[in-house]
XYZ file of C-alpha atoms in Angstrom:
455
model
C -40.674 -33.493 24.897
C -38.145 -32.859 22.148
C -37.706 -29.287 20.998
C -38.662 -29.040 17.351
C -36.429 -27.113 14.947
C -39.249 -25.158 13.413
C -37.013 -22.300 12.240
C -34.639 -24.553 10.284
C -37.519 -26.604 8.941
C -39.431 -23.484 7.909
C -36.404 -22.220 5.974
C -36.053 -25.589 4.258
C -39.800 -25.590 3.566
C -39.518 -22.213 1.830
C -36.588 -23.495 -0.213
C -38.398 -26.614 -1.344
C -41.536 -24.588 -2.083
C -39.576 -22.870 -4.845
C -38.404 -26.239 -6.169
C -41.920 -27.650 -6.585
C -43.415 -24.534 -8.218
C -43.831 -24.350 -12.001
C -42.120 -21.319 -13.513
C -45.007 -20.759 -15.965
C -48.209 -21.080 -13.932
C -46.491 -20.415 -10.566
C -48.477 -23.277 -9.063
C -47.296 -26.653 -7.689
C -46.271 -28.983 -10.500
C -48.976 -31.068 -12.160
C -47.594 -33.894 -14.312
C -44.095 -32.370 -14.435
C -42.169 -32.928 -17.689
C -38.400 -32.703 -18.171
C -36.978 -30.720 -21.101
C -33.660 -31.371 -22.823
C -32.081 -28.547 -20.812
C -33.244 -30.245 -17.548
C -35.758 -27.534 -16.725
C -39.157 -28.782 -15.536
C -42.667 -27.472 -16.260
C -46.251 -28.709 -16.019
C -47.428 -30.801 -18.944
C -50.426 -28.536 -19.576
C -48.240 -25.398 -19.459
C -45.914 -26.847 -22.112
C -48.852 -27.904 -24.284
C -50.149 -24.344 -24.283
C -46.749 -23.129 -25.448
C -46.698 -25.380 -28.523
C -50.437 -25.314 -29.238
C -51.025 -29.012 -28.937
C -47.452 -30.277 -28.904
C -47.287 -32.432 -32.034
C -44.449 -34.780 -32.859
C -41.647 -33.137 -34.868
C -42.073 -29.733 -33.297
C -39.351 -28.105 -31.223
C -40.237 -26.634 -27.876
C -38.064 -23.691 -26.710
C -37.478 -23.604 -22.977
C -39.168 -20.535 -21.444
C -36.103 -19.974 -19.256
C -32.992 -20.701 -21.354
C -34.581 -20.872 -24.885
C -32.901 -24.202 -25.717
C -35.039 -26.254 -28.108
C -36.371 -29.667 -27.085
C -37.591 -31.905 -29.971
C -40.999 -33.341 -29.143
C -41.119 -37.168 -29.164
C -43.914 -39.447 -30.353
C -47.038 -38.377 -28.517
C -45.925 -34.742 -28.229
C -45.552 -33.112 -24.824
C -47.038 -36.094 -22.906
C -44.245 -38.210 -24.387
C -41.543 -36.144 -22.686
C -39.644 -37.704 -19.789
C -41.475 -37.306 -16.500
C -39.629 -35.540 -13.673
C -40.142 -38.289 -11.080
C -38.024 -36.639 -8.428
C -40.629 -33.871 -8.133
C -42.891 -36.392 -6.367
C -40.003 -37.065 -4.008
C -39.824 -33.334 -3.281
C -43.548 -33.276 -2.533
C -42.976 -36.027 0.052
C -40.139 -33.976 1.556
C -42.466 -30.982 1.652
C -45.095 -32.965 3.550
C -42.480 -34.118 6.056
C -41.210 -30.586 6.560
C -44.708 -29.276 7.111
C -45.104 -31.765 9.946
C -41.746 -30.817 11.455
C -42.388 -27.073 11.259
C -45.963 -27.362 12.528
C -46.700 -26.139 16.050
C -48.662 -29.379 16.656
C -46.989 -32.520 17.885
C -45.610 -34.836 15.195
C -46.762 -38.346 16.015
C -44.846 -41.549 15.388
C -45.708 -43.113 12.012
C -45.413 -46.660 13.432
C -47.175 -46.864 16.781
C -49.120 -43.619 16.363
C -49.148 -43.257 20.158
C -46.185 -41.077 21.053
C -44.586 -37.906 19.771
C -41.797 -38.391 17.234
C -38.251 -37.597 18.326
C -36.457 -38.569 15.112
C -36.973 -39.282 11.455
C -36.181 -42.674 9.908
C -35.350 -42.406 6.217
C -37.131 -45.730 5.679
C -40.053 -45.689 8.104
C -40.712 -41.961 8.584
C -41.238 -40.228 11.934
C -40.459 -42.411 14.960
C -40.884 -42.054 18.721
C -38.182 -42.967 21.240
C -39.662 -46.435 21.800
C -39.793 -47.290 18.095
C -36.278 -45.951 17.655
C -35.058 -48.347 20.345
C -36.890 -51.213 18.636
C -34.984 -50.342 15.433
C -31.713 -50.609 17.313
C -32.652 -54.011 18.798
C -33.825 -55.721 15.605
C -31.092 -56.788 13.185
C -33.221 -56.186 10.095
C -33.885 -52.574 11.217
C -30.411 -51.663 12.451
C -29.378 -50.460 8.972
C -32.071 -47.762 8.940
C -30.757 -44.200 9.121
C -32.104 -41.718 11.689
C -32.143 -37.915 11.836
C -32.778 -36.404 15.267
C -35.338 -33.617 15.180
C -33.235 -31.755 17.742
C -30.363 -31.477 15.243
C -32.333 -31.013 12.062
C -30.433 -28.534 9.851
C -32.872 -28.188 7.027
C -30.962 -30.502 4.668
C -34.132 -31.454 2.829
C -32.552 -34.249 0.771
C -31.970 -36.342 3.913
C -35.525 -36.263 5.178
C -37.221 -39.017 3.203
C -36.049 -42.084 1.276
C -36.232 -42.473 -2.497
C -39.770 -43.209 -3.652
C -40.905 -46.792 -3.573
C -43.583 -46.134 -6.132
C -44.963 -49.196 -7.924
C -44.190 -48.958 -11.638
C -46.189 -50.790 -14.272
C -45.140 -52.164 -17.636
C -45.639 -49.812 -20.571
C -46.669 -52.747 -22.825
C -48.831 -54.511 -20.248
C -50.245 -51.743 -18.016
C -51.776 -54.210 -15.547
C -48.459 -55.957 -14.903
C -45.786 -54.683 -12.506
C -42.489 -53.760 -14.148
C -40.113 -55.777 -11.957
C -37.437 -56.429 -14.583
C -35.040 -54.262 -16.547
C -33.988 -55.183 -20.070
C -30.400 -54.046 -20.538
C -30.599 -54.759 -24.275
C -33.585 -52.433 -24.849
C -32.870 -50.120 -21.887
C -36.436 -50.280 -20.552
C -38.521 -51.645 -17.683
C -40.467 -54.794 -18.541
C -42.745 -57.344 -16.914
C -42.555 -61.131 -16.932
C -44.961 -61.375 -19.896
C -42.529 -59.253 -21.946
C -39.814 -61.887 -21.450
C -41.908 -64.541 -23.129
C -42.931 -62.480 -26.129
C -40.272 -59.880 -26.987
C -37.250 -59.956 -24.674
C -36.664 -63.721 -24.461
C -33.080 -63.647 -25.779
C -32.196 -60.240 -24.298
C -30.028 -59.408 -21.323
C -32.346 -58.653 -18.418
C -32.420 -58.838 -14.630
C -34.493 -57.812 -11.648
C -34.710 -54.058 -11.096
C -32.609 -53.970 -7.863
C -29.791 -56.017 -9.453
C -29.896 -53.992 -12.679
C -29.958 -50.737 -10.745
C -26.761 -51.667 -8.924
C -25.031 -51.957 -12.308
C -26.764 -49.113 -14.141
C -26.339 -46.618 -11.304
C -22.585 -46.617 -11.981
C -23.291 -45.721 -15.627
C -25.399 -42.795 -14.452
C -22.817 -41.663 -11.917
C -19.986 -41.974 -14.469
C -21.978 -39.934 -16.965
C -22.034 -37.114 -14.414
C -18.236 -36.881 -14.174
C -17.918 -34.584 -17.228
C -20.806 -32.556 -15.804
C -19.003 -32.173 -12.483
C -15.768 -31.239 -14.252
C -17.555 -28.683 -16.426
C -19.390 -27.293 -13.386
C -16.056 -26.853 -11.613
C -14.578 -25.236 -14.727
C -17.545 -22.902 -15.145
C -17.540 -22.035 -11.442
C -13.892 -21.047 -11.776
C -14.795 -19.076 -14.908
C -17.643 -17.323 -13.047
C -15.246 -16.595 -10.187
C -12.744 -15.195 -12.684
C -15.464 -13.025 -14.230
C -16.504 -11.779 -10.788
C -12.886 -11.094 -9.875
C -12.297 -9.305 -13.161
C -15.555 -7.356 -12.794
C -14.474 -6.205 -9.344
C -11.074 -5.292 -10.797
C -12.778 -3.311 -13.592
C -14.877 -1.386 -11.047
C -11.792 -0.732 -8.938
C -9.807 0.271 -12.016
C -12.628 2.525 -13.183
C -12.570 4.308 -9.832
C -8.801 4.782 -10.096
C -8.984 5.946 -13.746
C -11.804 8.400 -12.973
C -9.780 9.770 -10.052
C -6.757 10.091 -12.359
C -8.876 11.880 -14.976
C -10.289 14.286 -12.404
C -6.795 14.955 -11.053
C -5.459 15.617 -14.544
C -8.385 17.911 -15.348
C -7.943 19.702 -12.032
C -4.272 20.308 -12.887
C -5.331 21.486 -16.337
C -7.873 23.872 -14.852
C -5.282 25.121 -12.359
C -2.823 25.669 -15.195
C -5.465 27.545 -17.219
C -6.467 29.621 -14.220
C -2.813 30.393 -13.471
C -2.286 31.362 -17.089
C -5.433 33.478 -16.965
C -4.105 35.298 -13.909
C -0.754 35.801 -15.626
C -2.314 37.101 -18.857
C -4.697 39.408 -16.991
C -1.697 40.693 -15.024
C 0.174 41.338 -18.279
C -2.837 43.226 -19.653
C -3.185 45.249 -16.444
C 0.542 46.065 -16.362
C 0.691 46.991 -20.054
C -2.407 49.155 -19.775
C -1.061 50.828 -16.631
C 2.234 51.663 -18.359
C 0.429 53.026 -21.399
C -1.905 55.125 -19.249
C 1.039 56.459 -17.249
C 2.836 57.505 -20.447
C -0.289 59.066 -21.921
C -0.994 60.871 -18.634
C 2.515 62.358 -18.612
C 2.102 63.410 -22.248
C -1.272 64.957 -21.427
C 0.272 66.909 -18.552
C 2.849 68.333 -20.963
C 0.142 69.278 -23.423
C -1.916 70.891 -20.651
C 1.133 72.910 -19.528
C 1.742 74.295 -23.018
C -1.959 74.895 -23.482
C -2.057 76.832 -20.215
C 0.872 79.036 -21.293
C -0.728 79.797 -24.663
C -4.075 80.576 -23.077
C -2.401 82.848 -20.532
C -0.677 84.697 -23.377
C -3.914 84.967 -25.285
C -5.845 86.168 -22.245
C -3.132 88.793 -21.357
C -3.025 90.271 -24.863
C -6.792 90.345 -25.201
C -7.243 91.853 -21.730
C -4.581 94.498 -22.415
C -6.268 95.510 -25.652
C -9.554 95.820 -23.857
C -8.437 97.755 -20.790
C -5.200 99.652 -21.653
C -4.883 102.914 -23.573
C -3.410 102.982 -26.979
C -0.242 104.544 -25.651
C 0.204 101.886 -23.020
C -0.299 99.198 -25.636
C 2.266 100.757 -27.918
C 4.699 101.078 -25.027
C 4.516 97.332 -24.283
C 4.187 96.256 -27.873
C 7.836 95.355 -28.519
C 8.409 93.215 -25.370
C 4.953 91.707 -25.713
C 5.454 90.650 -29.316
C 8.897 89.303 -28.435
C 7.394 87.169 -25.642
C 4.671 85.863 -27.922
C 7.239 85.004 -30.596
C 9.419 83.246 -28.007
C 6.405 81.308 -26.677
C 5.108 80.239 -30.059
C 8.557 79.612 -31.384
C 9.126 76.820 -28.855
C 6.005 74.973 -30.042
C 6.904 71.790 -32.014
C 3.941 70.037 -33.755
C 5.865 66.758 -34.069
C 5.859 66.418 -30.321
C 2.059 66.130 -30.412
C 2.227 62.555 -31.782
C 0.695 60.179 -29.224
C 3.324 58.400 -27.176
C 1.062 55.320 -26.825
C -1.746 53.731 -28.833
C -4.708 51.533 -27.866
C -3.045 48.698 -29.744
C -3.137 46.005 -27.053
C -4.570 42.658 -28.314
C -4.803 39.107 -26.950
C -2.861 36.829 -29.278
C -3.995 33.191 -29.043
C -4.863 30.055 -31.017
C -8.153 29.303 -29.297
C -9.590 26.876 -31.895
C -6.426 24.774 -31.775
C -6.399 24.911 -27.980
C -10.052 23.906 -27.794
C -9.369 21.014 -30.173
C -6.363 19.993 -28.104
C -8.477 20.064 -24.954
C -11.201 18.041 -26.666
C -8.619 15.419 -27.640
C -6.723 15.616 -24.363
C -6.137 12.206 -22.844
C -7.553 8.818 -23.803
C -8.891 5.859 -21.869
C -7.468 2.615 -23.220
C -9.266 -0.717 -22.935
C -6.096 -2.779 -22.965
C -2.983 -2.639 -20.798
C -0.665 -1.596 -23.617
C 0.766 1.820 -22.764
C 1.424 3.904 -25.911
C 3.792 6.188 -24.005
C 5.960 3.188 -23.092
C 6.013 1.531 -26.535
C 9.181 1.945 -28.590
C 9.552 2.406 -32.360
C 12.787 1.761 -34.244
C 14.076 1.484 -37.792
C 15.162 3.767 -40.630
C 11.542 4.280 -41.587
C 11.014 6.777 -38.774
C 13.964 8.924 -39.937
C 14.391 8.767 -43.716
C 12.144 7.427 -46.471
C 11.985 7.675 -50.261
C 8.784 8.637 -52.013
C 7.111 5.631 -53.611
C 9.358 3.107 -51.894
C 8.307 0.833 -49.020
C 10.048 1.422 -45.719
C 9.693 -0.492 -42.472
C 9.396 0.397 -38.802
C 9.364 -1.956 -35.820
C 7.169 -1.249 -32.795
C 7.688 -2.951 -29.436
C 4.460 -3.280 -27.433
C 5.007 -2.570 -23.723
C 2.689 -2.268 -20.733
C 2.593 0.484 -18.109
C 5.463 -1.121 -16.237
C 7.612 -1.146 -19.360
C 7.357 -4.934 -19.613
C 6.682 -6.793 -22.865
C 2.968 -7.096 -23.596
C 2.635 -10.627 -24.991
C -1.035 -10.738 -26.006
C -1.972 -9.706 -29.583
C -2.689 -5.991 -30.034
C -5.439 -5.891 -32.657
C -5.876 -2.126 -32.328
C -2.337 -1.207 -33.499
C -2.529 1.238 -36.430
C 0.002 3.356 -38.328
C -0.624 6.559 -40.307
C 1.901 8.712 -42.181
C 0.737 12.332 -42.566
C 2.514 15.009 -44.606
C 3.347 18.198 -42.692
C 1.030 20.252 -44.913
C -1.744 17.663 -44.590
C -1.731 16.955 -48.335
C -1.115 13.221 -47.937
C -2.229 10.520 -45.544
C -0.953 6.966 -45.880
C -2.027 3.938 -43.856
C 0.687 1.459 -42.935
C 0.492 -2.328 -43.028
C 0.883 -4.009 -39.618
C 2.203 -7.553 -39.140
C 3.009 -9.277 -35.867
C 6.562 -10.615 -35.951
C 6.584 -12.326 -32.564
C 4.965 -11.975 -29.151
C 5.347 -8.214 -28.700
C 7.172 -6.985 -31.847
C 5.182 -5.590 -34.790
C 6.554 -4.737 -38.251
C 4.913 -1.765 -39.956
C 5.531 -0.859 -43.597
C 4.360 2.139 -45.635
C 5.083 4.114 -48.817
C 5.339 7.941 -48.664
C 3.447 9.594 -51.532
C 4.941 13.091 -51.290
C 8.282 14.686 -50.452
C 8.944 16.820 -47.396
C 8.390 16.345 -43.694
C 5.948 13.754 -42.436
C 4.598 12.711 -39.066
C 4.344 8.987 -38.381
C 1.672 8.139 -35.805
C 1.247 4.706 -34.181
């Protein structure tokens, strides 16, 4: 008994299930109709979208929104998606292959199938050998169930559905009119297509198939081009993500250095404040000690005189009067009021330009969306040195990338502004591209004095 590739078949069955399901009702297709964009939906689903589907209306595709003009007859007049029926046949075949039950031979119906004939269907070993013995069957193509890979397009042959004439519904359409590009029956030849170019369907198909295949060449070329474009987008998207990671890391590193610099400066400034305050306090402490010494001497003098007056006799006081007065005069005579001026003041302040620093920090750095590196670009010409008020001067700017190489793509974001030192005048320059990476910028100063030219 041949082992059946149920896993591969089940995967293929799931894949084809998606292909035969309408994107609107999410059910298997019923009367599938083909839109101009080659998307397929049920006829009834499309009719609900256009409320009847009258001729002259445009039907937007629910998936891609491309409009499809409705033909005569409305939605029912749209091209039928015949290959959907082919997919349903593939689905039936896959269900048999993936089933746990034995798949019987479609010919003899006696033995289990071991292969699949694209013309006859499932075949047992005996019927397969008969195919190989008969000349008329040798051209049939077989797929062994043991090696089935799930390539659903190889399972069943193109449909051999009987088609009938649109003009004579009871007659089989066995002919193809090349003049009118339509299937016809033999009655049509007599009445309408007598002098037209026509042939049997198989012979006409052999010729017309090449037209169909040739018409697909631009499609294949455009698919290849778009696939390369998608690949380029994916590659560029990955590069953008990678570049973003690098730029963010660079930003964080720069900000970390900035924070370190600010913290180092903070430590330095706090140290300066501590050192200055310590020196001032040391000076004031020394001055205070001097004041305390003099104050102690004066208080001792005061206490001695007052104590003597309180405890000594008048005679004793008179006896010591002359030396006492002399000592007091000597003590008070050495007192100098000008020495009482404070040696230090609480005059320490933190001098800074915080608003400007905050603004600088807010404007610090810039993320560019093009590879032109402003730091690498070079400006030249007399216009960046000397200019005359009211007269046009020119400056040339060379656009360079981060490697210092010429940046050859147009730089639409290049701007020039001339600003007076006092901010009283701002002038926009005119930018013209001279060649691949050289830009000529002209401007007219409106005031005298120093100016800053920014590119």
